[in-house]
Short mmCIF file of C-alpha atoms in Angstrom, two decimals:
data_model
loop_
_atom_site.label_atom_id
_atom_site.label_comp_id
_atom_site.label_asym_id
_atom_site.label_seq_id
_atom_site.Cartn_x
_atom_site.Cartn_y
_atom_site.Cartn_z
CA UNK A 1 -9.42 204.66 89.41
CA UNK A 2 -12.80 204.43 91.04
CA UNK A 3 -14.95 201.43 90.21
CA UNK A 4 -18.38 200.12 91.13
CA UNK A 5 -19.29 196.44 90.90
CA UNK A 6 -22.78 194.99 91.01
CA UNK A 7 -22.49 191.24 90.81
CA UNK A 8 -26.19 190.36 90.50
CA UNK A 9 -27.40 190.84 86.91
CA UNK A 10 -30.91 189.77 87.91
CA UNK A 11 -32.88 189.10 91.09
CA UNK A 12 -36.32 187.55 91.52
CA UNK A 13 -38.19 188.14 94.78
CA UNK A 14 -41.68 187.41 96.07
CA UNK A 15 -43.84 190.39 96.85
CA UNK A 16 -43.61 191.61 100.47
CA UNK A 17 -40.22 190.00 101.00
CA UNK A 18 -37.13 192.06 101.77
CA UNK A 19 -34.41 192.17 99.13
CA UNK A 20 -30.74 193.14 99.23
CA UNK A 21 -28.98 194.41 96.13
CA UNK A 22 -25.20 194.17 96.33
CA UNK A 23 -22.73 196.92 95.51
CA UNK A 24 -18.99 196.96 96.09
CA UNK A 25 -16.74 199.86 95.26
CA UNK A 26 -13.09 200.62 94.85
CA UNK A 27 -11.51 203.98 95.52
CA UNK A 28 -8.30 205.29 97.02
CA UNK A 29 -10.02 208.39 98.39
CA UNK A 30 -11.17 208.67 101.98
CA UNK A 31 -13.95 211.06 101.02
CA UNK A 32 -16.67 209.85 98.67
CA UNK A 33 -20.41 209.58 98.25
CA UNK A 34 -22.49 206.57 97.26
CA UNK A 35 -25.85 206.71 95.51
CA UNK A 36 -28.55 204.32 94.42
CA UNK A 37 -30.79 205.05 91.45
CA UNK A 38 -33.86 203.19 90.20
CA UNK A 39 -34.66 202.89 86.50
CA UNK A 40 -38.17 201.56 85.81
CA UNK A 41 -39.16 200.21 82.42
CA UNK A 42 -40.18 203.72 81.36
CA UNK A 43 -36.48 204.60 81.38
CA UNK A 44 -36.09 207.54 83.73
CA UNK A 45 -33.46 207.58 86.48
CA UNK A 46 -34.87 208.07 89.97
CA UNK A 47 -32.62 208.94 92.91
CA UNK A 48 -33.29 206.70 95.92
CA UNK A 49 -30.70 207.14 98.65
CA UNK A 50 -27.29 208.59 99.49
CA UNK A 51 -24.51 207.57 101.88
CA UNK A 52 -21.42 209.64 102.61
CA UNK A 53 -18.13 207.97 103.46
CA UNK A 54 -17.97 209.80 106.80
CA UNK A 55 -21.58 209.14 107.75
CA UNK A 56 -21.65 207.06 110.92
CA UNK A 57 -25.23 205.90 110.50
CA UNK A 58 -26.58 203.85 107.65
CA UNK A 59 -28.82 205.95 105.40
CA UNK A 60 -32.56 205.25 105.34
CA UNK A 61 -35.33 206.62 103.13
CA UNK A 62 -38.71 205.06 103.73
CA UNK A 63 -38.53 201.41 102.65
CA UNK A 64 -34.96 201.87 101.39
CA UNK A 65 -31.90 201.52 103.58
CA UNK A 66 -28.24 201.30 102.77
CA UNK A 67 -26.11 198.69 104.49
CA UNK A 68 -22.78 200.53 104.48
CA UNK A 69 -19.71 198.47 105.42
CA UNK A 70 -16.76 200.77 104.89
CA UNK A 71 -14.02 198.26 105.68
CA UNK A 72 -15.47 195.85 103.11
CA UNK A 73 -16.13 198.69 100.66
CA UNK A 74 -19.72 197.62 100.21
CA UNK A 75 -22.92 199.68 100.03
CA UNK A 76 -25.81 197.28 99.65
CA UNK A 77 -29.35 198.55 99.09
CA UNK A 78 -32.03 196.93 101.20
CA UNK A 79 -35.66 197.22 100.16
CA UNK A 80 -38.08 196.15 102.86
CA UNK A 81 -41.54 194.77 102.12
CA UNK A 82 -41.06 194.73 98.36
CA UNK A 83 -43.89 195.83 96.07
CA UNK A 84 -44.69 195.07 92.44
CA UNK A 85 -43.73 198.66 91.60
CA UNK A 86 -40.19 197.96 92.80
CA UNK A 87 -39.56 195.91 89.66
CA UNK A 88 -36.88 197.91 87.86
CA UNK A 89 -33.17 198.20 87.13
CA UNK A 90 -31.15 199.47 90.09
CA UNK A 91 -27.81 201.24 89.78
CA UNK A 92 -25.19 201.91 92.42
CA UNK A 93 -23.00 204.95 91.78
CA UNK A 94 -20.11 206.79 93.43
CA UNK A 95 -18.75 210.31 93.46
CA UNK A 96 -15.22 210.88 94.77
CA UNK A 97 -14.16 213.81 96.90
CA UNK A 98 -11.35 214.98 94.67
CA UNK A 99 -11.73 218.08 92.49
CA UNK A 100 -11.77 215.95 89.34
CA UNK A 101 -13.76 213.09 90.82
CA UNK A 102 -16.46 215.30 92.26
CA UNK A 103 -17.65 216.19 88.78
CA UNK A 104 -18.37 212.60 87.88
CA UNK A 105 -20.73 209.85 88.91
CA UNK A 106 -19.35 206.38 88.23
CA UNK A 107 -22.02 203.71 87.84
CA UNK A 108 -22.12 199.97 88.31
CA UNK A 109 -23.53 197.58 85.73
CA UNK A 110 -26.95 197.49 87.35
CA UNK A 111 -29.20 194.78 88.81
CA UNK A 112 -32.59 194.01 87.29
CA UNK A 113 -35.04 193.30 90.10
CA UNK A 114 -38.28 191.49 89.40
CA UNK A 115 -40.96 191.27 92.07
CA UNK A 116 -43.30 188.30 91.66
CA UNK A 117 -46.89 188.48 92.98
CA UNK B 1 -40.65 222.58 86.76
CA UNK B 2 -39.58 220.79 83.61
CA UNK B 3 -36.25 219.71 85.15
CA UNK B 4 -33.92 218.21 82.53
CA UNK B 5 -35.39 217.96 79.03
CA UNK B 6 -33.83 215.89 76.27
CA UNK B 7 -34.82 215.90 72.64
CA UNK B 8 -35.43 213.85 70.62
CA UNK B 9 -36.61 210.79 72.55
CA UNK B 10 -35.88 208.43 69.65
CA UNK B 11 -33.61 208.77 66.63
CA UNK B 12 -32.43 206.52 63.83
CA UNK B 13 -29.30 207.59 61.94
CA UNK B 14 -27.41 206.16 59.04
CA UNK B 15 -23.70 205.50 59.44
CA UNK B 16 -21.77 208.67 58.74
CA UNK B 17 -24.60 211.08 59.46
CA UNK B 18 -24.23 213.80 62.04
CA UNK B 19 -26.72 214.99 64.60
CA UNK B 20 -27.08 216.90 67.84
CA UNK B 21 -28.80 215.60 70.94
CA UNK B 22 -30.33 218.47 72.84
CA UNK B 23 -30.35 218.89 76.61
CA UNK B 24 -31.82 221.78 78.55
CA UNK B 25 -32.36 222.30 82.27
CA UNK B 26 -34.34 225.01 84.03
CA UNK B 27 -32.93 224.57 87.53
CA UNK B 28 -29.97 226.94 87.11
CA UNK B 29 -27.57 224.06 87.71
CA UNK B 30 -23.91 224.69 87.00
CA UNK B 31 -22.95 221.07 86.46
CA UNK B 32 -24.16 219.09 83.45
CA UNK B 33 -23.05 215.82 81.94
CA UNK B 34 -23.80 213.27 79.24
CA UNK B 35 -23.86 209.51 79.79
CA UNK B 36 -24.48 206.58 77.54
CA UNK B 37 -26.18 203.43 78.77
CA UNK B 38 -25.37 200.08 77.20
CA UNK B 39 -26.59 196.66 78.34
CA UNK B 40 -24.38 195.16 81.03
CA UNK B 41 -22.21 198.28 81.30
CA UNK B 42 -24.29 200.69 83.32
CA UNK B 43 -23.96 204.38 82.53
CA UNK B 44 -20.64 205.71 81.29
CA UNK B 45 -19.66 209.36 81.29
CA UNK B 46 -19.05 210.92 77.86
CA UNK B 47 -18.46 214.62 78.58
CA UNK B 48 -19.25 216.98 81.40
CA UNK B 49 -19.35 220.70 82.10
CA UNK B 50 -18.83 222.64 85.31
CA UNK B 51 -20.27 225.86 83.94
CA UNK B 52 -20.84 227.89 80.80
CA UNK B 53 -17.76 227.80 78.61
CA UNK B 54 -16.10 224.93 80.52
CA UNK B 55 -16.24 221.32 79.36
CA UNK B 56 -14.11 218.23 79.87
CA UNK B 57 -13.92 214.65 78.72
CA UNK B 58 -15.32 211.71 80.58
CA UNK B 59 -14.66 208.01 80.22
CA UNK B 60 -15.83 207.50 76.60
CA UNK B 61 -15.49 210.84 74.73
CA UNK B 62 -14.38 209.61 71.30
CA UNK B 63 -16.81 210.44 68.51
CA UNK B 64 -18.65 213.08 70.53
CA UNK B 65 -18.32 216.85 70.89
CA UNK B 66 -19.90 219.21 73.37
CA UNK B 67 -20.05 222.91 74.06
CA UNK B 68 -21.72 224.95 76.78
CA UNK B 69 -22.58 228.48 75.74
CA UNK B 70 -25.32 228.98 78.35
CA UNK B 71 -26.04 227.60 81.80
CA UNK B 72 -29.27 226.02 80.54
CA UNK B 73 -28.13 224.09 77.48
CA UNK B 74 -25.59 221.32 76.94
CA UNK B 75 -25.89 219.75 73.46
CA UNK B 76 -24.07 216.59 72.46
CA UNK B 77 -22.87 216.32 68.86
CA UNK B 78 -22.16 213.15 66.92
CA UNK B 79 -19.98 214.21 64.01
CA UNK B 80 -20.04 210.97 62.01
CA UNK B 81 -22.33 208.37 63.52
CA UNK B 82 -21.13 204.76 63.83
CA UNK B 83 -23.08 201.61 64.77
CA UNK B 84 -21.03 201.47 67.99
CA UNK B 85 -22.79 204.66 69.06
CA UNK B 86 -26.16 202.89 69.18
CA UNK B 87 -27.14 203.44 72.80
CA UNK B 88 -29.43 205.26 75.19
CA UNK B 89 -28.09 208.70 76.03
CA UNK B 90 -28.80 210.51 79.27
CA UNK B 91 -28.17 214.11 80.15
CA UNK B 92 -27.87 214.98 83.84
CA UNK B 93 -27.46 218.13 85.88
CA UNK B 94 -26.63 218.97 89.49
CA UNK B 95 -26.38 222.24 91.38
CA UNK B 96 -22.95 221.61 92.88
CA UNK B 97 -20.10 219.16 93.05
CA UNK B 98 -20.61 218.44 96.73
CA UNK B 99 -20.44 214.75 97.53
CA UNK B 100 -24.08 214.48 98.53
CA UNK B 101 -25.48 216.31 95.53
CA UNK B 102 -27.82 214.12 93.53
CA UNK B 103 -27.84 214.27 89.76
CA UNK B 104 -31.13 214.95 87.98
CA UNK B 105 -31.53 213.03 84.76
CA UNK B 106 -33.45 213.64 81.58
CA UNK B 107 -35.74 210.99 80.11
CA UNK B 108 -33.08 209.72 77.75
CA UNK B 109 -32.62 209.55 73.97
CA UNK B 110 -32.62 206.14 72.32
CA UNK B 111 -30.29 206.34 69.32
CA UNK B 112 -29.94 203.64 66.68
CA UNK B 113 -27.22 203.88 64.04
CA UNK B 114 -27.73 201.59 61.04
#
């Protein structure tokens, strides 16, 4: 069964520093997609970035990049030049490439990131 | 566009009461799902639907019912509320089941069962 693990319950970072949020996953499928979502204190879920298992390049979206290490089954989110507005809960999620698995997003436990001024 | 709309935003129920959480999307998405979010456990899938008339169970379906009579609406029913169902509930939709398809989420419903 697919599983996502985020081992950092909380992270504290100084403003303007880079931060890496860890995510490891477990799946027996060769085809899968990995997502990161941000949940600010207001509660909504905001899509940040996507990485496909067959993508050769690491995904980037503005200040967000995904450090994808397929052999280690890790998909860490890197936020460069952190800002106060980055303070939020961050979730890693996976969708498998099977017919059944494609209908479902499996989420990790989340990491609460706090940016200090 | 409204996107995914959930109502109500907050609800307090007594143990044993029933209620329906509403979810509507205006993006003509075929795929809709319900998640619950509990501290330290992330979001867990309750039920999902791949189109009108088709639903299936997720990871934690017990105590919840769903139906999908239209593409737009996907209500979640609690038949007899229990304190263990105190949680934040999210409805999500996506236009396909392709790997790279992002899910769009509603604002969430915070449910307390006393």
